[in-house]
XYZ file of C-alpha atoms in Angstrom:
773
model
C 23.481 -18.917 15.618
C 24.347 -21.535 18.256
C 27.458 -23.643 17.617
C 27.802 -26.984 19.386
C 31.382 -28.313 19.908
C 32.381 -31.870 20.627
C 35.467 -33.226 22.451
C 38.707 -32.083 20.729
C 40.585 -34.664 18.708
C 43.246 -36.468 20.764
C 41.697 -35.721 24.171
C 41.492 -38.679 26.524
C 38.127 -39.468 28.021
C 39.503 -38.994 31.519
C 41.430 -35.824 30.696
C 39.908 -32.545 32.000
C 39.021 -29.969 29.476
C 41.480 -27.506 30.948
C 44.293 -29.927 30.177
C 43.291 -30.723 26.609
C 45.963 -30.363 23.941
C 43.952 -27.621 22.256
C 43.829 -25.525 25.393
C 47.554 -25.844 25.926
C 48.481 -25.098 22.290
C 46.075 -22.229 21.469
C 46.307 -19.011 23.375
C 43.812 -16.100 23.186
C 45.574 -14.457 20.234
C 45.644 -17.720 18.328
C 41.946 -18.238 18.949
C 41.206 -14.741 17.637
C 43.206 -15.393 14.475
C 41.464 -18.714 13.994
C 38.049 -17.059 14.401
C 38.851 -14.380 11.839
C 40.137 -17.004 9.447
C 36.944 -18.992 9.855
C 34.826 -15.928 9.109
C 36.859 -15.120 6.012
C 36.609 -18.710 4.837
C 32.823 -18.813 5.096
C 32.265 -15.256 3.850
C 29.625 -14.625 6.542
C 29.629 -12.200 9.435
C 28.579 -13.310 12.871
C 24.951 -12.269 13.506
C 22.783 -12.612 16.606
C 20.702 -15.763 16.854
C 17.460 -13.760 16.959
C 17.841 -12.469 13.395
C 19.100 -15.713 11.878
C 15.677 -16.442 10.236
C 15.695 -12.945 8.748
C 19.249 -13.409 7.465
C 18.412 -16.723 5.802
C 15.438 -15.242 3.946
C 17.279 -12.037 3.101
C 20.300 -13.814 1.602
C 18.047 -15.684 -0.846
C 17.053 -12.330 -2.394
C 20.285 -10.410 -1.770
C 23.336 -12.716 -1.496
C 25.755 -9.799 -1.061
C 23.815 -8.080 1.731
C 25.667 -6.324 4.545
C 24.749 -8.586 7.459
C 26.920 -6.677 9.904
C 24.640 -3.651 9.452
C 21.627 -5.787 10.287
C 23.378 -7.081 13.394
C 24.149 -3.548 14.620
C 20.569 -2.434 14.019
C 19.205 -5.407 15.952
C 21.483 -4.778 18.927
C 20.401 -1.132 19.129
C 16.717 -2.081 18.854
C 17.023 -4.849 21.462
C 18.836 -2.623 23.939
C 16.440 0.306 23.508
C 13.268 -1.844 23.754
C 14.606 -3.984 26.613
C 12.021 -4.261 29.390
C 9.081 -3.207 27.197
C 6.169 -5.600 26.711
C 3.432 -5.899 24.095
C -0.268 -6.379 24.872
C 0.263 -10.125 24.435
C 2.922 -10.130 27.169
C 5.755 -10.877 24.730
C 8.949 -8.798 24.717
C 8.484 -5.780 22.505
C 11.496 -6.679 20.356
C 9.409 -9.475 18.820
C 7.400 -6.845 16.930
C 10.258 -5.180 14.977
C 11.690 -8.651 14.329
C 8.366 -9.824 12.866
C 8.011 -6.678 10.731
C 11.534 -7.100 9.406
C 10.891 -10.772 8.574
C 7.771 -9.797 6.589
C 9.802 -7.311 4.566
C 12.605 -9.842 4.038
C 10.043 -12.298 2.663
C 8.840 -9.587 0.262
C 12.422 -9.200 -0.975
C 13.157 -5.747 0.481
C 16.784 -4.607 0.416
C 19.032 -4.174 3.459
C 18.341 -0.482 4.100
C 14.621 -1.170 4.419
C 15.257 -4.040 6.851
C 17.522 -1.873 9.002
C 14.828 0.831 9.139
C 12.226 -1.823 10.012
C 14.297 -3.031 12.978
C 14.531 0.559 14.217
C 11.096 1.832 13.168
C 9.737 2.147 16.750
C 12.907 3.239 18.531
C 12.447 6.999 18.033
C 8.743 6.772 18.900
C 8.896 4.515 21.976
C 12.445 4.730 23.389
C 15.119 7.266 24.258
C 16.857 6.868 20.908
C 16.802 10.086 18.888
C 16.555 10.592 15.152
C 19.977 12.241 15.145
C 21.458 9.146 16.761
C 19.915 6.919 14.075
C 21.272 9.207 11.348
C 24.751 9.219 12.903
C 24.921 5.428 13.288
C 23.080 4.277 10.131
C 22.973 7.212 7.743
C 20.354 9.800 6.662
C 18.509 7.332 4.417
C 17.618 5.033 7.310
C 16.780 8.048 9.480
C 14.353 9.341 6.813
C 12.532 6.026 6.659
C 12.297 5.789 10.452
C 11.036 9.359 10.712
C 8.444 8.698 7.993
C 6.730 5.912 9.990
C 7.042 7.626 13.388
C 3.649 8.652 14.743
C 2.869 12.194 15.845
C 2.162 12.729 19.526
C -1.454 13.099 20.662
C -0.190 15.615 23.210
C 0.665 17.957 20.338
C -2.134 17.185 17.865
C -4.988 15.804 19.990
C -7.757 14.098 18.022
C -6.093 15.095 14.744
C -2.958 13.059 15.505
C -3.979 10.035 13.421
C -4.969 12.087 10.366
C -1.840 14.223 10.566
C 0.315 11.105 11.012
C -1.050 9.686 7.775
C -0.556 13.032 6.038
C 3.076 13.100 7.187
C 3.530 9.495 6.083
C 2.071 10.157 2.632
C 4.317 13.165 2.106
C 7.335 11.053 3.068
C 6.111 8.294 0.740
C 6.102 10.822 -2.093
C 9.893 11.009 -1.758
C 10.524 7.358 -0.834
C 7.852 4.709 -1.317
C 9.609 2.430 1.199
C 8.049 4.467 4.007
C 4.609 3.109 3.125
C 5.993 -0.402 2.574
C 7.356 -0.439 6.147
C 4.042 0.896 7.471
C 2.121 -1.863 5.704
C 4.364 -4.556 7.175
C 3.979 -2.934 10.595
C 0.188 -2.926 10.303
C 0.158 -6.531 9.059
C 1.920 -7.808 12.174
C -0.305 -5.680 14.404
C -3.365 -7.165 12.695
C -2.005 -10.675 13.194
C -1.963 -10.001 16.940
C -5.110 -7.854 17.106
C -6.884 -10.433 19.288
C -4.922 -9.089 22.254
C -6.498 -5.627 21.903
C -9.736 -4.453 23.504
C -12.850 -5.052 21.325
C -13.396 -1.336 20.725
C -9.772 -0.910 19.672
C -10.017 -3.928 17.384
C -12.962 -2.392 15.516
C -11.302 1.027 15.250
C -7.998 -0.356 13.963
C -9.752 -2.739 11.553
C -11.813 0.093 10.040
C -8.762 2.295 9.486
C -6.983 -0.671 7.921
C -9.968 -1.314 5.644
C -10.425 2.309 4.602
C -6.787 3.404 4.186
C -4.112 0.716 4.479
C -5.678 -1.973 2.285
C -6.316 0.467 -0.618
C -2.743 1.728 -0.286
C -1.431 -1.857 -0.421
C -3.513 -2.372 -3.570
C -2.137 0.780 -5.173
C 1.426 -0.294 -4.392
C 0.659 -3.713 -5.876
C 1.626 -5.700 -2.740
C -1.071 -8.330 -3.105
C 0.260 -10.757 -0.495
C -0.078 -8.084 2.179
C -3.392 -6.795 0.875
C -5.094 -10.208 0.823
C -3.984 -11.141 4.344
C -5.098 -7.764 5.701
C -8.470 -8.203 3.998
C -9.021 -11.606 5.617
C -8.098 -10.374 9.102
C -10.320 -7.286 8.771
C -13.157 -9.508 7.534
C -12.765 -11.793 10.548
C -12.626 -8.808 12.921
C -15.578 -6.809 11.634
C -17.788 -9.682 10.414
C -16.850 -12.749 12.465
C -20.050 -14.700 11.726
C -19.815 -14.294 7.950
C -16.119 -15.072 8.088
C -16.743 -18.280 10.019
C -19.502 -19.316 7.601
C -17.282 -18.698 4.568
C -14.379 -20.584 6.141
C -16.676 -23.527 6.818
C -17.822 -23.597 3.194
C -14.217 -23.482 1.995
C -13.225 -26.300 4.347
C -16.142 -28.420 3.174
C -15.198 -27.947 -0.469
C -11.518 -28.597 0.203
C -12.436 -31.895 1.846
C -13.861 -33.117 -1.477
C -10.460 -32.741 -3.093
C -9.057 -30.679 -5.960
C -9.760 -33.126 -8.768
C -11.244 -30.538 -11.202
C -8.179 -28.305 -10.980
C -5.706 -31.177 -11.087
C -7.325 -32.735 -14.132
C -7.587 -29.496 -16.120
C -4.070 -28.398 -15.111
C -2.626 -31.649 -16.424
C -4.676 -31.395 -19.605
C -3.558 -27.817 -20.199
C 0.080 -28.699 -19.490
C 0.015 -31.483 -22.086
C -1.631 -29.212 -24.657
C 0.967 -26.477 -24.155
C 3.823 -28.980 -24.317
C 2.509 -30.325 -27.622
C 2.369 -26.738 -28.911
C 5.982 -26.094 -27.926
C 5.186 -23.614 -25.149
C 7.196 -24.069 -21.959
C 4.907 -23.277 -19.047
C 4.227 -24.093 -15.413
C 0.537 -24.598 -14.565
C -0.548 -24.449 -10.931
C -3.729 -23.840 -8.974
C -3.787 -20.477 -7.214
C -6.127 -20.596 -4.180
C -8.485 -17.724 -3.541
C -8.389 -16.096 -0.133
C -11.422 -15.918 2.139
C -12.632 -12.443 1.136
C -12.353 -13.304 -2.561
C -14.485 -16.418 -2.056
C -17.026 -14.395 -0.066
C -17.282 -11.840 -2.889
C -17.889 -14.645 -5.347
C -20.667 -15.979 -3.113
C -22.310 -12.548 -2.962
C -22.005 -12.169 -6.736
C -23.811 -15.441 -7.262
C -26.421 -14.799 -4.574
C -29.601 -12.795 -4.709
C -30.970 -10.071 -2.492
C -27.648 -9.643 -0.726
C -27.611 -13.272 0.429
C -24.690 -15.561 -0.467
C -25.184 -18.153 -3.168
C -23.760 -21.627 -3.540
C -20.056 -22.421 -3.592
C -18.644 -24.648 -6.330
C -15.249 -26.361 -6.296
C -14.008 -24.154 -9.161
C -14.666 -21.065 -7.015
C -11.829 -21.951 -4.645
C -8.948 -21.241 -7.001
C -7.791 -19.974 -10.349
C -5.241 -21.564 -12.634
C -1.938 -19.726 -12.943
C 0.182 -20.259 -16.051
C 3.746 -18.916 -15.837
C 5.654 -18.764 -19.132
C 9.163 -17.672 -20.017
C 8.535 -14.689 -22.289
C 5.829 -12.126 -22.884
C 5.087 -13.453 -26.369
C 4.333 -16.856 -24.833
C 1.470 -15.290 -22.876
C -0.476 -14.775 -26.083
C 0.493 -18.230 -27.340
C -1.095 -19.726 -24.198
C -4.153 -17.554 -24.742
C -4.492 -18.843 -28.288
C -4.350 -22.457 -27.131
C -6.936 -21.833 -24.420
C -9.418 -20.149 -26.756
C -8.828 -22.696 -29.526
C -9.210 -25.881 -27.480
C -11.943 -24.740 -25.080
C -14.873 -22.346 -25.147
C -13.959 -18.849 -23.878
C -16.544 -16.901 -21.900
C -17.538 -13.589 -23.511
C -16.507 -10.528 -21.552
C -14.026 -12.382 -19.318
C -10.863 -11.621 -21.301
C -8.712 -8.771 -20.004
C -5.287 -7.813 -21.317
C -3.211 -6.233 -18.550
C 0.021 -7.138 -20.356
C -0.317 -4.614 -23.158
C -2.008 -2.116 -20.806
C -0.712 -2.604 -17.208
C -2.862 -1.489 -14.314
C -2.027 1.633 -12.346
C -0.152 -0.483 -9.753
C 2.125 -2.057 -12.429
C 0.136 -5.304 -12.451
C 0.502 -7.322 -15.671
C -1.323 -10.540 -16.618
C -3.718 -11.977 -19.140
C -7.103 -12.892 -17.654
C -9.541 -15.235 -19.320
C -12.136 -17.874 -18.463
C -12.974 -21.050 -20.374
C -15.727 -23.605 -20.065
C -14.620 -27.230 -19.655
C -17.268 -29.948 -19.182
C -19.789 -27.437 -17.821
C -17.228 -26.094 -15.343
C -15.776 -22.605 -15.696
C -12.073 -22.138 -14.998
C -10.482 -18.734 -14.607
C -6.931 -18.626 -15.957
C -4.131 -16.114 -15.360
C -1.132 -16.012 -17.706
C 2.072 -14.122 -16.881
C 5.882 -14.269 -16.949
C 8.030 -14.856 -13.824
C 8.776 -11.159 -13.530
C 5.114 -10.260 -13.938
C 4.358 -12.782 -11.200
C 6.854 -11.197 -8.799
C 5.454 -7.731 -9.445
C 1.875 -9.021 -9.101
C 2.724 -10.510 -5.685
C 5.128 -7.968 -4.217
C 4.399 -4.776 -6.204
C 6.920 -1.979 -5.922
C 9.101 -4.082 -3.604
C 9.811 -6.495 -6.468
C 11.229 -3.638 -8.558
C 14.184 -3.333 -6.211
C 15.427 0.227 -6.519
C 13.142 2.972 -5.213
C 14.363 5.211 -8.017
C 12.543 5.576 -11.373
C 13.317 2.991 -14.024
C 16.026 3.738 -16.557
C 14.324 4.702 -19.846
C 17.308 3.320 -21.802
C 17.217 -0.149 -20.261
C 14.614 -1.516 -22.658
C 12.820 -3.413 -19.918
C 9.130 -4.235 -20.288
C 8.261 -2.123 -17.241
C 10.195 0.949 -18.322
C 8.440 4.231 -17.834
C 7.076 3.350 -14.424
C 8.076 5.325 -11.382
C 7.648 3.196 -8.239
C 8.962 6.005 -6.096
C 6.210 8.370 -7.202
C 3.334 6.659 -9.066
C 0.642 8.774 -10.677
C -2.047 8.147 -8.068
C 0.349 9.181 -5.288
C 1.383 12.336 -7.131
C -2.272 13.368 -7.493
C -2.950 12.578 -3.848
C -0.013 14.705 -2.712
C -1.263 17.606 -4.836
C -4.746 17.806 -3.345
C -3.687 17.082 0.255
C -1.808 20.392 0.259
C -5.125 22.169 -0.333
C -6.867 20.626 2.721
C -5.227 21.940 5.880
C -8.171 20.840 8.020
C -7.412 17.321 9.404
C -11.055 16.193 9.315
C -11.474 17.316 5.711
C -8.208 15.628 4.774
C -9.221 12.356 6.428
C -12.677 12.236 4.860
C -11.276 13.130 1.429
C -8.514 10.534 1.757
C -10.899 7.714 2.654
C -13.259 8.736 -0.147
C -10.424 8.809 -2.667
C -9.211 5.368 -1.608
C -12.660 3.790 -1.270
C -12.766 2.516 -4.843
C -9.650 0.953 -6.274
C -11.141 0.536 -9.766
C -9.646 2.885 -12.334
C -10.216 3.648 -15.993
C -7.934 4.935 -18.713
C -9.078 7.613 -21.148
C -7.129 9.158 -24.013
C -7.339 12.782 -25.080
C -7.708 13.638 -28.753
C -4.100 14.850 -28.604
C -2.975 11.361 -27.488
C -2.379 12.003 -23.789
C -3.324 9.179 -21.399
C -5.512 10.034 -18.401
C -5.888 7.603 -15.481
C -9.081 8.326 -13.531
C -11.095 6.552 -10.841
C -14.103 4.578 -11.968
C -17.140 6.841 -12.246
C -15.135 9.964 -13.128
C -16.837 12.572 -15.299
C -15.627 14.925 -18.013
C -15.109 17.587 -15.344
C -12.659 15.302 -13.517
C -10.735 14.778 -16.745
C -10.598 18.531 -17.398
C -9.122 19.246 -13.975
C -6.666 16.379 -14.368
C -5.288 18.256 -17.383
C -4.709 21.261 -15.131
C -6.672 23.516 -12.814
C -6.696 26.352 -15.342
C -8.048 23.990 -18.006
C -10.797 22.894 -15.630
C -11.801 26.462 -14.816
C -12.042 27.346 -18.529
C -13.841 24.138 -19.518
C -17.220 24.751 -21.170
C -17.852 21.463 -22.955
C -16.548 18.056 -23.879
C -16.597 15.586 -26.718
C -16.399 11.846 -26.049
C -15.677 9.494 -28.942
C -16.489 12.255 -31.413
C -19.871 13.237 -29.919
C -20.726 16.374 -27.992
C -21.736 15.368 -24.446
C -22.672 17.006 -21.177
C -19.895 17.690 -18.687
C -21.621 15.340 -16.247
C -21.102 12.373 -18.595
C -19.370 9.449 -16.880
C -16.309 8.282 -18.750
C -15.712 4.627 -19.600
C -12.461 2.758 -20.007
C -10.900 3.532 -23.400
C -12.937 6.675 -24.174
C -11.381 9.325 -26.424
C -11.951 12.715 -24.841
C -11.809 16.253 -26.169
C -12.055 19.098 -23.631
C -13.479 22.381 -24.961
C -12.301 25.544 -23.258
C -13.039 29.228 -23.547
C -10.242 31.612 -24.434
C -7.844 32.517 -21.607
C -8.153 35.974 -20.122
C -5.827 38.440 -21.766
C -4.195 41.454 -20.104
C -7.018 43.471 -18.634
C -9.610 41.124 -20.129
C -12.371 39.312 -18.276
C -11.428 36.179 -16.408
C -13.053 32.872 -17.400
C -16.639 32.220 -16.394
C -15.406 29.413 -14.162
C -17.083 26.303 -12.794
C -20.702 26.020 -11.782
C -21.808 24.867 -8.299
C -23.669 22.026 -10.028
C -20.304 20.554 -11.049
C -19.832 19.368 -7.476
C -22.723 16.943 -8.016
C -20.712 14.901 -10.518
C -17.067 15.715 -9.737
C -15.551 12.418 -8.582
C -11.891 13.189 -7.860
C -10.765 15.152 -4.783
C -8.547 17.362 -6.914
C -11.484 18.529 -9.027
C -13.775 19.051 -6.032
C -11.193 21.049 -4.106
C -10.413 23.270 -7.127
C -14.130 23.906 -7.778
C -14.844 24.719 -4.131
C -11.877 27.086 -3.963
C -13.074 28.902 -7.102
C -16.632 29.221 -5.799
C -15.417 30.668 -2.505
C -13.314 33.272 -4.295
C -15.921 34.075 -6.954
C -19.433 34.392 -5.506
C -21.943 34.012 -8.293
C -23.670 37.327 -9.125
C -27.427 37.341 -9.363
C -28.384 36.844 -12.981
C -31.161 39.023 -14.380
C -34.377 37.101 -14.830
C -35.550 36.839 -18.426
C -38.360 39.223 -19.187
C -41.676 37.478 -19.865
C -42.584 37.179 -23.498
C -45.174 39.747 -24.568
C -48.658 38.356 -25.127
C -48.601 39.558 -28.721
C -45.483 39.790 -30.866
C -44.438 43.318 -31.768
C -45.784 44.733 -34.998
C -44.010 47.762 -36.418
C -46.473 49.854 -38.416
C -45.543 52.690 -40.697
C -47.044 55.857 -39.199
C -48.190 57.198 -42.547
C -49.358 55.502 -45.736
C -46.522 54.750 -48.118
C -46.967 56.593 -51.402
C -45.360 55.500 -54.630
C -42.110 57.293 -55.227
C -42.772 60.007 -52.618
C -41.912 58.568 -49.182
C -42.672 60.938 -46.379
C -41.026 61.377 -43.025
C -40.801 58.076 -41.089
C -41.882 55.942 -44.000
C -39.689 52.771 -44.276
C -41.188 50.888 -47.203
C -42.635 51.994 -50.496
C -45.201 49.904 -52.395
C -45.624 51.022 -56.011
C -49.164 50.478 -57.155
C -50.589 50.624 -53.603
C -50.143 54.261 -52.622
C -52.738 54.259 -49.812
C -52.105 50.808 -48.289
C -50.781 50.443 -44.761
C -47.466 48.574 -44.753
C -46.483 46.322 -41.830
C -43.138 44.592 -41.252
C -43.810 40.897 -40.565
C -43.151 39.750 -37.019
C -42.089 36.223 -38.078
C -38.920 37.246 -39.923
C -38.466 40.893 -38.790
C -37.012 42.279 -42.034
C -34.333 44.923 -41.752
C -32.578 46.845 -44.527
C -30.953 45.709 -46.775
C -32.905 42.379 -46.667
C -34.565 41.334 -49.901
C -38.281 41.730 -49.118
C -41.609 40.754 -50.663
C -45.095 42.028 -49.774
C -48.418 40.194 -49.519
C -51.846 41.715 -49.119
C -53.581 40.707 -45.929
C -56.985 41.273 -44.324
C -58.076 44.953 -44.280
C -56.057 45.891 -47.364
C -52.738 46.158 -45.518
C -49.484 44.822 -46.928
C -47.288 42.494 -44.858
C -43.600 42.735 -45.692
C -41.594 39.482 -45.374
C -38.022 38.592 -46.134
C -37.795 36.864 -49.490
C -36.675 33.580 -47.858
C -39.253 33.672 -45.049
C -41.112 30.305 -44.776
C -44.360 32.114 -43.951
C -44.130 34.138 -47.157
C -43.453 30.957 -49.097
C -46.615 29.399 -47.657
C -48.666 32.484 -48.594
C -47.314 32.283 -52.122
C -48.246 28.584 -52.213
C -51.784 29.437 -51.087
C -52.226 31.528 -54.225
C -51.596 34.999 -52.856
C -49.780 37.089 -55.387
C -46.744 38.978 -54.206
C -46.736 42.740 -54.075
C -43.659 44.646 -55.117
C -42.181 46.554 -52.186
C -38.858 48.161 -51.489
C -37.084 50.037 -48.738
C -37.417 53.759 -48.726
C -34.148 55.518 -49.655
C -33.581 57.154 -46.256
C -34.046 53.839 -44.479
C -30.749 52.527 -45.773
C -28.838 54.964 -43.642
C -31.248 54.834 -40.744
C -34.813 55.681 -40.000
C -36.077 59.106 -39.290
C -36.541 60.273 -35.738
C -39.028 58.216 -33.826
C -38.756 55.200 -36.117
C -36.661 52.028 -35.604
C -36.435 48.281 -36.213
C -37.364 45.376 -33.993
C -35.472 42.226 -34.855
C -35.350 38.721 -33.405
C -31.979 37.032 -32.891
C -31.204 33.470 -31.827
C -27.927 32.523 -30.144
C -26.833 28.863 -30.073
C -24.299 28.225 -27.312
C -22.726 25.695 -25.008
C -24.474 26.003 -21.675
C -22.411 27.561 -18.902
C -22.898 29.776 -15.867
C -23.627 33.478 -16.449
C -24.173 33.042 -20.183
C -27.386 35.098 -20.075
C -25.655 37.942 -18.231
C -22.753 38.004 -20.699
C -25.038 38.010 -23.740
C -27.288 40.785 -22.464
C -24.239 42.834 -21.495
C -22.772 42.424 -24.989
C -26.045 43.556 -26.633
C -26.446 46.530 -24.316
C -22.871 47.606 -25.023
C -23.737 47.636 -28.744
C -26.300 50.405 -28.072
C -29.655 48.641 -28.427
C -32.623 47.956 -26.180
C -33.734 44.414 -25.308
C -37.492 44.074 -25.596
C -37.719 40.401 -24.494
C -35.555 37.359 -23.918
C -36.532 33.692 -23.955
C -34.112 30.997 -22.733
C -35.083 27.466 -23.705
C -34.281 24.583 -21.332
C -30.795 23.159 -22.018
C -30.673 20.051 -24.145
C -27.642 18.238 -22.745
C -24.836 20.677 -23.487
C -26.579 23.031 -25.938
C -28.830 25.965 -25.089
C -30.726 28.447 -27.269
C -31.413 32.077 -26.374
C -33.979 34.095 -28.356
C -33.926 37.894 -28.032
C -36.207 40.566 -29.485
C -34.273 43.833 -29.634
C -34.889 47.407 -30.731
C -32.211 48.579 -33.149
C -31.356 52.275 -33.301
C -30.559 51.800 -37.000
C -30.227 49.026 -39.541
C -26.452 49.397 -39.446
C -26.461 48.229 -35.802
C -27.549 44.676 -36.712
C -24.162 43.291 -37.888
C -22.463 45.051 -34.960
C -24.644 43.377 -32.350
C -24.397 39.966 -34.045
C -20.600 40.215 -33.972
C -20.697 41.163 -30.301
C -22.913 38.181 -29.459
C -20.699 35.795 -31.428
C -17.654 36.911 -29.432
C -19.231 35.832 -26.121
C -17.473 32.715 -24.817
C -19.452 29.589 -25.572
C -21.581 31.066 -28.376
C -21.003 29.185 -31.606
C -23.829 30.532 -33.821
C -25.922 33.706 -34.018
C -28.696 33.840 -36.573
C -32.076 35.310 -37.358
C -34.952 32.801 -37.293
C -35.956 31.535 -40.685
C -32.740 32.545 -42.391
C -31.144 29.086 -42.389
C -31.341 25.810 -40.540
C -29.065 25.410 -37.490
C -25.665 24.085 -38.360
C -24.243 21.128 -36.402
C -21.252 22.291 -34.360
C -17.743 21.385 -35.459
C -15.814 21.274 -32.216
C -12.112 21.511 -31.604
C -10.757 20.042 -28.395
C -8.602 21.766 -25.862
C -4.958 21.736 -26.948
C -2.423 21.829 -24.128
C 0.516 22.714 -26.348
C 1.040 26.122 -27.872
C 0.819 26.507 -31.598
C -2.350 24.539 -32.235
C -2.889 23.763 -35.883
C -6.318 25.341 -35.812
C -5.114 28.575 -34.235
C -2.504 30.523 -36.197
C -1.859 32.647 -33.165
C -0.620 29.667 -31.203
C -3.091 30.060 -28.346
C -5.931 27.813 -27.230
C -8.865 27.567 -29.608
C -11.875 29.665 -28.654
C -15.171 27.784 -28.671
C -16.714 30.162 -31.199
C -13.700 29.755 -33.466
C -13.549 26.011 -33.094
C -17.254 25.446 -33.674
C -17.901 27.791 -36.553
C -15.324 29.285 -38.853
C -14.698 32.830 -37.693
C -14.385 34.505 -41.084
C -17.427 32.724 -42.457
C -19.479 33.654 -39.431
C -18.570 37.325 -39.557
C -18.963 37.355 -43.310
C -22.497 36.047 -42.911
C -23.196 38.764 -40.408
C -21.908 41.392 -42.816
C -24.115 40.035 -45.582
C -21.304 38.741 -47.774
C -22.578 35.144 -47.654
C -26.117 33.855 -47.778
C -28.914 36.281 -47.086
C -27.975 37.396 -43.594
C -27.342 41.113 -43.336
């Protein structure tokens, strides 16, 4: 600050300055005491002139700031950068000064400003990180180190990707690292015209793909919007110039529509007793261009209307007043369907809170934003407006409690998957893909847990968000109470239940794991990386191909005629009254002891034996064929004689998953039977049906094999065709906490247990319920 002094009081016009009374009366010591007294009287420390604009802005946000610390940081930065020039020819010190001023305007605290003044000293000068830590403390040194680039000499082409990785890791511990980087990039973009054209395009693309999405996620809208406009002008100069011309032409016509409606709304709110400030909030260039594209056709911009240039901003005192304003708007004017969004009750992932609506007034549509002063500060400056980089105090009772600006959820997820991608190219491509879409949705699990996912995420993404082990064991999902395919895209507000197979016990088989097809609809990097890592470590074994169905269904004939009361060797059925008739077990229902059976005479004098509840037998009875009394031969109850056996058809209803066929066939083979044929029907969304014809060594083997099939993960029903209609599944979602109400053992619910009651299922297999043996 420059101080101009006039002629001392009492000095004659012709008296030399050296002979003035003040010079004679005040020695050097007296001047020093007077200077210290003046400083104490004003309460301000002497600061260099160059940082006076920064000090003025900073004191508005932080009146008790340590200005002496800022002065020391500036002196070190100026001395270390002395002699260096920027591409524009200006002294290099102008860059850290501009970055620090941007952060001061955002309201950053003193430590951040000190780090901003020094952010290039370690990278471009002889100053070391240890020197910064010794002079300004470890906190400032950490921030400076976080934004310091890695040398291309050490990392080559991977230097940029590894620099961003290092910066993101540092941001995970202190979000101010990324805030300083954004301010640094903003000033560099403001002066990008001094770079070579190729460098301009490269820097603009990195800013578009990485820095702008990060600014959006941190909620710093003022930085994000300016970066967007500069990138738009750099990469698409013609479209930018055309949009600017349209905006200028509309601005020349005046802002009468906004002024008139703002005054009308202000009067209406005042009459309703709501204290509010109504202003027009101009749209930036990229926002106007998006509106033009939305209204256009075939990718060509449409027309621009005066109401497209701005939105009305209503700032009220309290949160309850937001809804009072909304009520007045929707009562006095016509609201547009689908335009209302409540980000007050449900803040966005970047802490943004506002009510959004649109109303029609005299054929003009006005978009209106309603928020409190604090919501407005957070909407403009994001995490910087929250002040402390530490998590909010849960006991403070503030409306934004529960947020963690130092480690928001999206950043925590990003830090988790970046550890799994050591390759710089893979990390860079995954990072840009993850940041490419800033739209997010919120889903809720059936246990009440909130899941924040990117737009377009599937059920697989949600499963892996609950944990990698949950994702690996996922075999199905239920959305809003309906069973859906794992590829189903989730929508905002969906209620999700994740179905998992039982965890592997000691010495037991590990879960079947994800399918390679999951990569086609996995949206989040965390899910994709976990799936790829599983597939690399678990190569899929070749599944046995299903055997072709025989041209004619098997017919088991009794080798010798069944005689009344005197069954011979190998005879399974006796038919009193038909001692010489050939008896055949029907292929449609494959009866097995101790099924209740009924016989019907067929062509050639033979007797076909059906189960009593077989639909085919019921049709034959309806056609007028009289039933024939038949019964199992006594020795058949314990098992057939040598050379005889039973062929039976079984149907397994299951949730489709990899290696299901292999697991089912292995379970049947382990039960000691031979598989004659297997037919796998095409999956219908999540469900699949397997039909097997098997050769039983004895009738007693049937309940054993049905139990074994029902224990296979994903199988929720095993039945014999014709016995009963398929039952709709009753699913239980994945429970993350131990001691689930549906599982007395406290472990996760198995799919077969959650879909069909275990005791009822096994009882049906044993023959204690219904007619299933």
